[in-house]
Coordinates of C-alpha atoms in Angstrom, one line a residue:
M1 CA -25.3 9.8 67.1
P2 CA -29.1 9.9 67.6
D3 CA -30.6 8.2 70.7
T4 CA -30.9 4.6 69.6
P5 CA -33.3 3.5 72.5
Y6 CA -36.0 5.8 71.2
F7 CA -36.2 4.1 67.9
A8 CA -35.3 0.5 68.7
A9 CA -38.7 -1.0 68.0
R10 CA -38.6 -4.8 68.0
D11 CA -37.5 -6.3 64.7
F12 CA -39.0 -9.7 65.8
K13 CA -35.5 -11.3 65.4
L14 CA -35.8 -11.2 61.6
S15 CA -32.8 -12.6 59.7
R16 CA -31.1 -10.4 57.1
F17 CA -32.7 -12.6 54.4
E18 CA -36.2 -12.1 55.8
R19 CA -35.7 -8.4 56.1
S20 CA -34.5 -8.3 52.5
I21 CA -37.6 -10.1 51.3
I22 CA -39.9 -7.8 53.3
F23 CA -38.0 -4.8 52.0
I24 CA -38.4 -5.9 48.3
L25 CA -42.0 -6.8 48.7
T26 CA -42.8 -3.4 50.4
L27 CA -41.0 -1.5 47.7
S28 CA -42.8 -3.5 45.0
I29 CA -46.2 -2.9 46.5
C30 CA -45.4 0.8 47.0
I31 CA -44.5 1.2 43.3
A32 CA -47.5 -0.8 42.2
V33 CA -49.8 1.4 44.2
L34 CA -48.2 4.6 42.9
Y35 CA -48.4 3.4 39.3
R36 CA -51.7 1.4 39.6
F37 CA -53.4 3.5 36.9
Q38 CA -50.6 3.2 34.4
L39 CA -50.5 -0.6 35.0
Q40 CA -54.2 -0.8 34.4
N41 CA -54.1 1.2 31.1
G42 CA -51.0 -0.6 29.9
F43 CA -48.9 2.6 30.1
N44 CA -50.9 4.2 27.3
I45 CA -52.1 7.1 29.4
L46 CA -49.3 8.7 31.4
P47 CA -48.9 11.6 34.0
G48 CA -49.2 15.1 32.6
D49 CA -50.6 16.2 29.3
R50 CA -49.6 17.0 25.7
F51 CA -47.8 20.1 27.0
D52 CA -45.5 19.6 30.0
G53 CA -45.3 15.9 29.6
V54 CA -44.0 16.2 26.1
I55 CA -41.6 19.0 26.9
S56 CA -39.9 16.9 29.7
T57 CA -39.8 13.9 27.4
S58 CA -38.2 16.0 24.7
I59 CA -35.4 17.1 27.0
L60 CA -34.8 13.5 28.0
E61 CA -34.7 12.5 24.3
H62 CA -32.1 15.3 23.8
W63 CA -29.9 13.6 26.4
S64 CA -30.4 10.3 24.6
N65 CA -29.1 12.0 21.4
V66 CA -26.2 13.5 23.4
F67 CA -25.2 10.1 24.7
L68 CA -25.4 8.7 21.2
G69 CA -23.1 11.4 20.0
I70 CA -25.7 13.1 17.8
D71 CA -26.3 16.4 19.6
K72 CA -24.2 18.8 21.6
W73 CA -25.1 18.7 25.4
S74 CA -25.8 22.4 25.8
E75 CA -28.1 22.8 22.8
V76 CA -31.6 21.2 22.8
N77 CA -32.4 22.0 19.2
Y78 CA -35.0 24.6 19.8
F79 CA -35.0 28.5 20.1
F80 CA -32.5 28.5 17.2
P81 CA -30.2 30.4 16.8
Y82 CA -29.9 31.1 20.6
S83 CA -27.2 29.1 22.3
K84 CA -27.0 27.2 25.7
T85 CA -30.7 26.5 25.3
I86 CA -30.5 23.6 27.8
A87 CA -30.6 26.4 30.4
Q88 CA -34.0 27.7 29.3
T89 CA -35.5 25.3 31.9
D90 CA -34.4 22.4 34.1
A91 CA -31.7 20.3 32.4
Y92 CA -32.9 16.8 33.5
F93 CA -29.4 15.4 33.4
L94 CA -29.6 12.7 36.0
I95 CA -33.1 11.7 34.8
G96 CA -31.6 11.5 31.3
L97 CA -29.0 9.0 32.6
L98 CA -31.8 6.8 33.9
Y99 CA -33.8 7.3 30.7
F100 CA -31.1 6.4 28.2
P101 CA -30.9 2.6 29.0
F102 CA -34.6 2.2 28.3
R103 CA -34.2 3.9 25.0
L104 CA -31.3 1.6 24.2
C105 CA -33.6 -1.4 25.0
G106 CA -36.0 -0.1 22.3
F107 CA -38.8 1.5 24.4
D108 CA -40.4 4.6 22.9
P109 CA -39.6 8.0 24.5
F110 CA -42.7 8.3 26.6
I111 CA -42.5 4.8 28.2
S112 CA -38.8 5.4 28.7
A113 CA -39.6 8.6 30.6
E114 CA -42.1 6.8 32.8
F115 CA -39.7 4.0 33.5
A116 CA -37.0 6.6 34.4
A117 CA -39.5 8.2 36.8
I118 CA -40.1 4.8 38.4
A119 CA -36.3 4.4 38.8
I120 CA -36.2 7.7 40.6
K121 CA -38.9 6.5 43.0
I122 CA -36.9 3.3 43.7
I123 CA -33.8 5.4 44.4
G124 CA -35.8 7.6 46.8
F125 CA -37.3 4.6 48.6
V126 CA -34.0 2.8 49.1
S127 CA -32.0 5.9 50.1
A128 CA -34.7 7.1 52.5
Y129 CA -34.6 3.7 54.2
Y130 CA -30.9 3.6 54.5
C131 CA -30.7 7.2 55.6
S132 CA -33.3 6.4 58.3
R133 CA -31.3 3.4 59.4
R134 CA -27.7 4.8 59.4
V135 CA -28.2 8.5 60.1
F136 CA -31.1 8.5 62.4
R137 CA -30.9 4.9 63.7
F138 CA -34.5 3.9 63.2
S139 CA -35.5 0.2 63.5
F140 CA -36.2 -1.8 60.4
W141 CA -39.9 -1.3 60.6
Y142 CA -39.9 2.4 61.3
A143 CA -37.3 3.0 58.5
L144 CA -39.5 1.0 56.1
L145 CA -42.5 3.2 57.1
I146 CA -40.5 6.4 56.5
A147 CA -39.4 5.1 53.0
V148 CA -43.0 4.3 52.1
L149 CA -44.4 7.7 53.3
F150 CA -41.6 9.7 51.7
T151 CA -42.0 7.8 48.3
M152 CA -45.8 8.1 48.4
N153 CA -45.9 11.7 49.6
N154 CA -49.1 13.4 48.4
G155 CA -47.3 16.6 47.2
M156 CA -44.9 14.5 45.0
T157 CA -47.5 12.2 43.5
S158 CA -49.9 15.1 42.9
H159 CA -47.2 16.5 40.6
S160 CA -45.9 13.3 39.1
S161 CA -46.1 14.9 35.7
R162 CA -43.2 17.2 36.8
V163 CA -40.6 14.5 36.8
Q164 CA -37.9 16.9 37.7
L165 CA -39.6 17.6 41.0
S166 CA -39.5 13.9 41.8
T167 CA -35.7 14.2 42.1
V168 CA -36.4 15.2 45.7
A169 CA -35.7 11.4 45.9
F170 CA -32.0 12.4 45.9
A171 CA -32.3 14.3 49.1
P172 CA -31.9 11.3 51.5
L173 CA -29.1 9.9 49.3
L174 CA -27.1 13.2 49.5
A175 CA -27.8 13.4 53.2
L176 CA -26.5 9.9 53.7
M177 CA -23.3 10.7 51.7
I178 CA -22.7 13.8 53.7
F179 CA -23.2 11.9 56.9
E180 CA -20.8 9.1 55.9
S181 CA -18.2 11.7 54.9
A182 CA -18.5 13.6 58.2
K183 CA -18.4 10.4 60.2
A184 CA -15.2 9.3 58.3
F185 CA -13.6 12.7 59.0
L186 CA -14.3 12.3 62.8
Q187 CA -12.8 8.8 62.7
N188 CA -9.7 10.0 60.7
R189 CA -10.6 7.7 57.8
R190 CA -9.2 10.1 55.2
M191 CA -9.8 8.2 52.0
L192 CA -13.3 7.2 53.0
A193 CA -14.0 10.8 53.9
L194 CA -12.6 12.0 50.5
L195 CA -14.6 9.4 48.6
F196 CA -18.0 10.3 50.2
G197 CA -17.2 14.0 50.3
S198 CA -16.4 14.0 46.6
L199 CA -19.5 11.9 45.8
S200 CA -21.6 14.4 47.7
S201 CA -20.2 17.3 45.7
V202 CA -20.6 15.5 42.4
L203 CA -24.2 14.5 43.2
F204 CA -25.1 18.0 44.3
A205 CA -23.7 19.5 41.1
A206 CA -25.5 16.9 38.9
W207 CA -28.7 17.5 40.9
C208 CA -28.4 21.3 40.1
F209 CA -28.0 20.3 36.5
T210 CA -31.1 18.2 36.8
C211 CA -33.6 20.2 38.8
F212 CA -32.3 23.4 40.3
Y213 CA -35.4 23.8 42.5
M214 CA -34.8 20.7 44.5
A215 CA -31.0 21.0 44.7
W216 CA -31.4 24.6 45.9
F217 CA -34.0 23.6 48.5
F218 CA -31.6 21.1 49.9
L219 CA -28.9 23.8 50.1
F220 CA -31.3 26.2 51.6
F221 CA -32.4 23.7 54.3
F222 CA -28.9 22.6 55.0
S223 CA -27.8 26.2 55.5
F224 CA -30.1 26.3 58.5
F225 CA -29.5 22.8 59.7
A226 CA -25.7 23.0 59.9
P227 CA -25.3 26.2 62.0
I228 CA -28.2 25.1 64.3
Y229 CA -26.5 21.8 64.7
W230 CA -23.3 23.6 65.7
I231 CA -25.2 25.8 68.2
V232 CA -27.0 23.0 70.0
S233 CA -24.1 20.6 70.1
R234 CA -22.1 19.9 73.2
T235 CA -19.0 22.0 73.8
D236 CA -16.7 19.0 73.5
L237 CA -18.3 18.0 70.2
R238 CA -17.8 21.5 68.8
G239 CA -14.2 21.4 69.9
T240 CA -13.7 18.1 68.1
I241 CA -15.3 19.4 64.9
V242 CA -13.0 22.5 64.9
F243 CA -9.9 20.3 65.5
K244 CA -10.9 18.0 62.6
L245 CA -11.6 20.9 60.3
R246 CA -8.1 22.2 60.9
E247 CA -6.5 18.8 60.6
H248 CA -8.2 17.9 57.4
F249 CA -8.3 21.4 55.8
V250 CA -6.5 20.3 52.7
L251 CA -8.8 17.3 52.2
L252 CA -11.8 19.7 52.5
L253 CA -10.3 21.9 49.9
V254 CA -9.9 19.0 47.5
I255 CA -13.6 18.1 48.0
A256 CA -14.6 21.7 47.4
L257 CA -12.5 21.7 44.2
V258 CA -14.2 18.6 43.0
G259 CA -17.5 20.2 43.6
L260 CA -16.6 23.3 41.8
I261 CA -15.3 21.4 38.8
A262 CA -18.5 19.3 38.8
L263 CA -20.6 22.5 38.8
L264 CA -18.9 24.0 35.8
P265 CA -21.3 22.6 33.2
F266 CA -24.2 24.0 35.2
L267 CA -22.6 27.4 35.8
S268 CA -21.3 27.7 32.2
V269 CA -24.8 27.7 30.8
Y270 CA -27.1 29.0 33.5
I271 CA -25.2 32.1 34.5
P272 CA -25.1 33.5 30.9
K273 CA -28.7 32.4 30.3
S274 CA -29.9 34.2 33.5
K275 CA -28.3 37.4 32.2
E276 CA -29.9 36.9 28.8
V277 CA -33.5 36.3 29.9
G278 CA -33.5 37.9 33.3
L279 CA -34.7 36.5 36.7
R280 CA -38.0 36.4 38.5
T281 CA -39.4 39.5 40.1
Y282 CA -40.6 39.2 43.7
E283 CA -44.1 40.3 42.7
T284 CA -44.2 37.2 40.4
V285 CA -42.7 34.9 43.1
S286 CA -45.1 36.1 45.8
T287 CA -48.1 34.7 43.9
F288 CA -46.6 31.2 44.5
I289 CA -46.1 31.6 48.2
L290 CA -48.7 29.6 50.1
P291 CA -50.8 31.1 52.9
I292 CA -50.9 29.3 56.2
E293 CA -53.9 27.3 55.1
G294 CA -51.7 25.7 52.4
V295 CA -49.7 23.7 55.0
L296 CA -52.6 21.1 55.1
E297 CA -53.9 21.7 51.6
V298 CA -53.5 18.3 49.9
G299 CA -55.9 19.0 47.0
Q300 CA -59.2 17.5 45.8
A301 CA -57.4 14.5 44.3
N302 CA -56.4 13.2 47.8
L303 CA -58.7 10.2 48.5
I304 CA -59.1 10.8 52.3
W305 CA -58.5 14.4 53.2
G306 CA -59.2 16.4 50.0
N307 CA -62.9 17.0 50.4
F308 CA -62.8 17.1 54.1
Y309 CA -60.2 20.0 54.2
S310 CA -62.2 21.9 51.6
K311 CA -65.3 21.8 53.7
L312 CA -63.3 22.7 56.8
L313 CA -61.7 25.7 55.2
A314 CA -65.1 26.9 54.0
I315 CA -66.0 27.2 57.7
V316 CA -62.8 28.4 59.4
S317 CA -61.3 30.4 56.5
P318 CA -63.9 31.2 53.9
Q319 CA -61.7 33.8 52.2
Y320 CA -59.1 31.1 51.3
A321 CA -59.0 30.3 47.6
I322 CA -56.7 28.0 45.6
T323 CA -54.7 30.3 43.3
H324 CA -52.4 28.0 41.4
E325 CA -51.7 24.3 40.7
Y326 CA -49.0 24.0 43.4
S327 CA -51.5 24.8 46.2
N328 CA -51.9 21.0 46.8
T329 CA -48.4 20.4 48.1
G330 CA -49.5 20.3 51.8
F331 CA -49.2 17.6 54.4
T332 CA -51.8 15.2 55.5
F333 CA -53.5 15.7 58.9
P334 CA -52.1 12.7 60.8
L335 CA -48.5 13.2 59.5
F336 CA -48.5 16.9 60.4
F337 CA -50.1 16.3 63.8
L338 CA -47.3 13.8 64.6
F339 CA -44.7 16.2 63.3
V340 CA -46.0 19.0 65.6
M341 CA -46.3 16.7 68.5
S342 CA -42.7 15.4 68.0
V343 CA -41.3 18.9 67.5
V344 CA -42.8 20.0 70.9
Q345 CA -41.3 16.8 72.5
I346 CA -37.9 17.5 71.0
F347 CA -37.9 21.1 72.2
R348 CA -38.9 20.0 75.7
Q349 CA -36.0 17.5 75.8
Q350 CA -33.3 20.0 74.8
R351 CA -31.5 19.8 78.2
T352 CA -31.7 16.1 78.6
S353 CA -31.2 14.8 75.1
P354 CA -27.6 14.3 74.1
S355 CA -28.3 14.2 70.3
P356 CA -28.2 17.6 68.4
E357 CA -29.3 16.0 65.2
W358 CA -33.0 16.0 66.1
R359 CA -33.0 19.5 67.6
A360 CA -31.3 20.9 64.5
L361 CA -33.7 19.0 62.2
A362 CA -36.7 20.3 64.1
F363 CA -35.5 23.9 64.3
A364 CA -34.6 23.9 60.6
S365 CA -37.9 22.3 59.5
V366 CA -40.0 24.8 61.5
L367 CA -37.9 27.9 60.5
T368 CA -37.7 27.1 56.8
L369 CA -41.4 26.2 56.7
L370 CA -42.4 29.5 58.3
L371 CA -40.1 31.4 55.9
S372 CA -41.9 29.8 52.9
L373 CA -45.4 30.8 54.0
K374 CA -47.5 33.9 53.7
F375 CA -49.3 35.5 56.7
Y376 CA -51.9 38.2 55.8
N377 CA -50.2 38.7 52.4
Y378 CA -46.8 39.2 54.1
S379 CA -44.0 36.7 53.9
A380 CA -40.4 36.4 55.2
W381 CA -39.6 34.9 51.8
Y382 CA -39.0 38.5 50.8
F383 CA -35.7 38.4 52.7
V384 CA -34.8 34.9 51.3
Y385 CA -35.5 36.2 47.8
H386 CA -33.3 39.3 48.2
F387 CA -30.4 37.9 50.3
F388 CA -30.1 34.1 49.8
P389 CA -27.9 33.2 46.7
G390 CA -29.9 31.7 43.8
A391 CA -33.3 32.5 45.3
K392 CA -34.2 34.9 42.5
A393 CA -34.1 32.0 40.0
L394 CA -37.0 30.3 41.7
N395 CA -40.7 30.9 41.1
V396 CA -42.8 28.2 42.7
V397 CA -42.0 28.6 46.4
A398 CA -44.9 26.2 47.3
A399 CA -42.8 23.4 45.9
F400 CA -40.6 23.7 49.0
Q401 CA -43.2 21.7 50.9
I402 CA -42.4 18.8 48.5
F403 CA -38.8 18.9 49.7
L404 CA -39.9 19.2 53.4
A405 CA -41.6 15.8 53.0
L406 CA -38.4 14.1 54.2
P407 CA -37.5 16.0 57.4
I408 CA -41.2 16.3 58.4
T409 CA -41.7 12.5 57.9
L410 CA -38.6 11.7 59.9
I411 CA -39.6 13.9 62.8
A412 CA -43.2 12.6 62.6
I413 CA -42.2 9.0 62.8
R414 CA -39.8 9.8 65.7
G415 CA -42.9 10.9 67.5
L416 CA -44.8 7.8 66.6
S417 CA -41.9 5.6 67.8
Q418 CA -42.0 7.2 71.2
M419 CA -45.8 6.9 71.7
R420 CA -46.7 4.6 74.6
F421 CA -49.3 2.7 72.5
S422 CA -49.5 -1.0 71.9
S423 CA -48.0 -2.3 68.6
G424 CA -51.6 -2.8 67.3
W425 CA -52.5 0.8 67.7
K426 CA -49.2 1.9 66.1
L427 CA -49.9 -0.4 63.2
L428 CA -53.3 1.1 62.7
L429 CA -51.9 4.6 62.8
S430 CA -49.2 3.6 60.3
A431 CA -51.9 2.3 58.0
L432 CA -53.7 5.6 58.3
L433 CA -50.6 7.6 57.5
I434 CA -50.0 5.6 54.4
A435 CA -53.6 5.7 53.2
S436 CA -53.7 9.4 53.8
E437 CA -51.1 9.9 51.0
L438 CA -53.2 8.2 48.4
N439 CA -54.5 10.3 45.6
V440 CA -55.5 10.2 41.9
P441 CA -52.6 11.6 39.8
Y442 CA -53.2 13.8 36.8
L443 CA -53.1 11.4 33.8
N444 CA -53.8 13.0 30.5
L445 CA -50.8 12.2 28.2
H446 CA -52.0 9.8 25.6
R447 CA -48.8 8.1 24.5
Q448 CA -49.9 6.8 21.1
E449 CA -51.4 10.1 20.1
Q450 CA -48.2 11.9 20.9
L451 CA -46.1 9.3 19.0
N452 CA -48.4 9.7 16.0
E453 CA -48.0 13.5 16.1
V454 CA -44.2 13.3 15.8
A455 CA -44.1 10.5 13.3
V456 CA -42.4 12.0 10.2
P457 CA -42.9 9.8 7.1
I458 CA -40.7 11.9 4.8
S459 CA -37.2 13.1 5.5
A460 CA -36.5 16.9 5.5
P461 CA -35.2 18.3 2.2
T462 CA -31.4 18.4 2.0
E463 CA -31.5 22.2 1.8
C464 CA -33.4 22.4 5.1
R465 CA -31.0 23.3 7.9
V466 CA -33.5 24.9 10.3
F467 CA -37.3 24.4 10.5
Y468 CA -40.4 25.9 12.0
V469 CA -43.9 24.3 12.2
S470 CA -47.3 25.3 11.1
T471 CA -50.0 25.7 13.7
W472 CA -52.5 22.9 14.2
D473 CA -55.8 23.2 12.3
N474 CA -57.8 22.7 15.6
Q475 CA -55.3 24.8 17.6
D476 CA -58.0 26.7 19.5
R477 CA -59.7 23.5 20.6
I478 CA -56.7 21.2 21.2
S479 CA -57.0 21.1 25.0
D480 CA -59.3 22.0 27.8
F481 CA -57.0 24.9 28.8
S482 CA -57.6 28.5 28.1
A483 CA -57.4 30.0 24.6
S484 CA -54.2 31.8 25.6
I485 CA -52.6 28.4 26.5
N486 CA -53.8 26.9 23.3
D487 CA -52.3 29.8 21.3
V488 CA -48.9 29.2 22.8
Y489 CA -48.3 25.6 23.6
P490 CA -49.6 23.0 21.0
H491 CA -47.5 23.8 17.9
N492 CA -44.4 24.9 19.9
V493 CA -44.4 21.8 22.1
T494 CA -44.7 19.5 19.0
A495 CA -41.8 21.3 17.4
I496 CA -39.6 20.7 20.4
M497 CA -40.2 16.9 20.2
L498 CA -39.9 17.0 16.4
A499 CA -36.5 18.6 16.7
Q500 CA -35.3 15.6 18.7
V501 CA -36.8 13.1 16.3
V502 CA -35.5 14.7 13.0
H503 CA -32.2 16.0 14.5
L504 CA -32.7 19.5 13.1
P505 CA -32.9 22.7 15.1
T506 CA -36.2 24.6 15.2
I507 CA -36.8 28.3 15.9
N508 CA -40.0 27.3 17.7
G509 CA -40.0 26.3 21.4
I510 CA -41.5 27.1 24.8
A511 CA -39.8 27.0 28.2
S512 CA -39.6 28.5 31.7
F513 CA -37.6 31.3 30.2
N514 CA -38.2 32.2 26.5
P515 CA -35.7 34.2 24.4
P516 CA -36.4 38.0 24.6
D517 CA -37.7 38.3 21.1
W518 CA -39.7 35.0 21.1
N519 CA -43.2 35.7 19.7
F520 CA -44.5 32.5 18.1
V521 CA -48.0 32.4 19.5
A522 CA -50.6 31.2 17.0
N523 CA -53.1 34.1 17.2
G524 CA -53.8 34.4 13.5
A525 CA -52.1 32.2 10.9
S526 CA -51.0 35.0 8.6
S527 CA -49.6 37.0 11.5
Y528 CA -47.8 33.9 12.7
E529 CA -46.1 33.5 9.3
E530 CA -45.1 37.2 9.2
R531 CA -43.6 36.9 12.7
I532 CA -41.6 33.9 11.6
A533 CA -40.3 35.8 8.6
A534 CA -39.3 38.8 10.7
Y535 CA -37.5 36.6 13.2
A536 CA -35.6 34.8 10.4
K537 CA -34.6 38.1 8.8
K538 CA -33.5 39.5 12.2
H539 CA -31.3 36.5 12.9
D540 CA -30.2 36.0 9.2
I541 CA -31.4 32.4 9.2
K542 CA -30.7 30.6 6.0
G543 CA -32.1 27.2 5.0
L544 CA -35.3 27.7 6.9
C545 CA -38.0 25.2 6.1
R546 CA -41.6 24.8 7.1
F547 CA -43.1 21.5 8.4
D548 CA -46.9 21.3 8.2
L549 CA -48.1 19.6 11.4
N550 CA -51.5 18.6 9.8
T551 CA -50.3 17.1 6.5
K552 CA -46.8 16.1 7.7
Q553 CA -45.2 17.6 4.6
W554 CA -42.1 19.6 4.4
Q555 CA -41.9 22.8 2.3
Q556 CA -39.7 21.8 -0.6
K557 CA -38.0 25.2 -0.7
T558 CA -36.9 27.6 2.0
I559 CA -39.7 29.7 3.2
I560 CA -37.7 32.9 3.3
E561 CA -37.0 34.1 -0.2
R562 CA -35.0 37.2 0.6
Q563 CA -31.6 35.4 0.5

């Protein structure tokens, strides 16, 4: 167990009821601050835009249709006639489970998606608190501070439109389950060990089927943490662990079997899809590896450190330039300073500290962070990409800093807890830590506009079995993005959502991985129609209808007349 005296800050003799009230109030304030803009606009303007925000909501609506028995779980009704299309991007499964009750209550898809995101934040807050308390033995106040900082982390809230990345909230929950399982094993509580071990396996599998990035990051980090924990543990503890592994070998096999079975849906669609569409090249991946300056790059939207850091970089590193939207996943100055200070302290205490958890956590955090960075255009991620299983499926390496928010926050608050400052100074520093995470999220999804775009007043003709959409009349001016983005996204994204609404498959679509012969950009209306016809002919698609996005009219006959 970790060293309790280091973290036993006074709880002021609060009763359990008083702690519960403070906990609920803190959680409520935290959520209110995070969603302050949505609360002000009545949830009419939401995170993201008409592209990514609509795509994620469409996939969640797919899961709602699956739970209602309307659609098959592996087919998301776009990129027809390709199969296993749920694997063209993240599957959002666990988010879909949270989304579905709100749809049953009558909320529209976009509000339901936002409420599901709030539910994920609540899960992250609660599990971070209990992980801090049970696994790392922090006091009530420090555990509460960790929960707030983890939930409000700048990197996460800067990308709140990517709801799948917010599932980093499952990291403390999975860590807590693994801890409880390991603890039960060491105490010979077999049934409890089996329960928590199986739950850990199922949660990890479901997480893979929700957001592979974050689940993989957890596995990547744990692959460093576990062997380092073994190395730095006392000899007697290592002996006990070996003995328990032998004693409970059959139980461990059962847990592994549960995990494998739980992974089958994920593996059954993503392995064939990876062979169909291919994996990332290292050249592509390397563009999303952050330079060393990216560790503290919180972005211009950060209310305290954004402008300051930009001005500082202009002096100390004038060649640095933001190259992609994930460059703002860095850590705030005070948090990272406390992290570094605490890591140094942990390394100095190696010989005197009896707890290997902190040394393993510190070593794993530093090593994996260094692996994910670029130094003078060279990165050790090259070896991760080539030798670590699953790494070739990832593109945005910079998102790893979002995952590191949990271990870095834990280590940083450990440092704060050991400072020989008065409670008043620690309170001021805690307030600075929280304020440093505040930013202005990207809100550009106008809910009512998107609902109007997919409102279909007339049912599709009975002969229509598959559809495609026209382009928008103002396609080239539909967003502030580049012409190439406007050529690709607007009509395809609307088609994705329409497919969920009208319960018909569409040949349109857009995803992280498009089919090999996908070519439905809008550069030239006549060319677009010709490419549609060629695609339909190649795949022998019958019953193909056209839906005009501008007039909301269906073509009353199949558009392909060759049949």
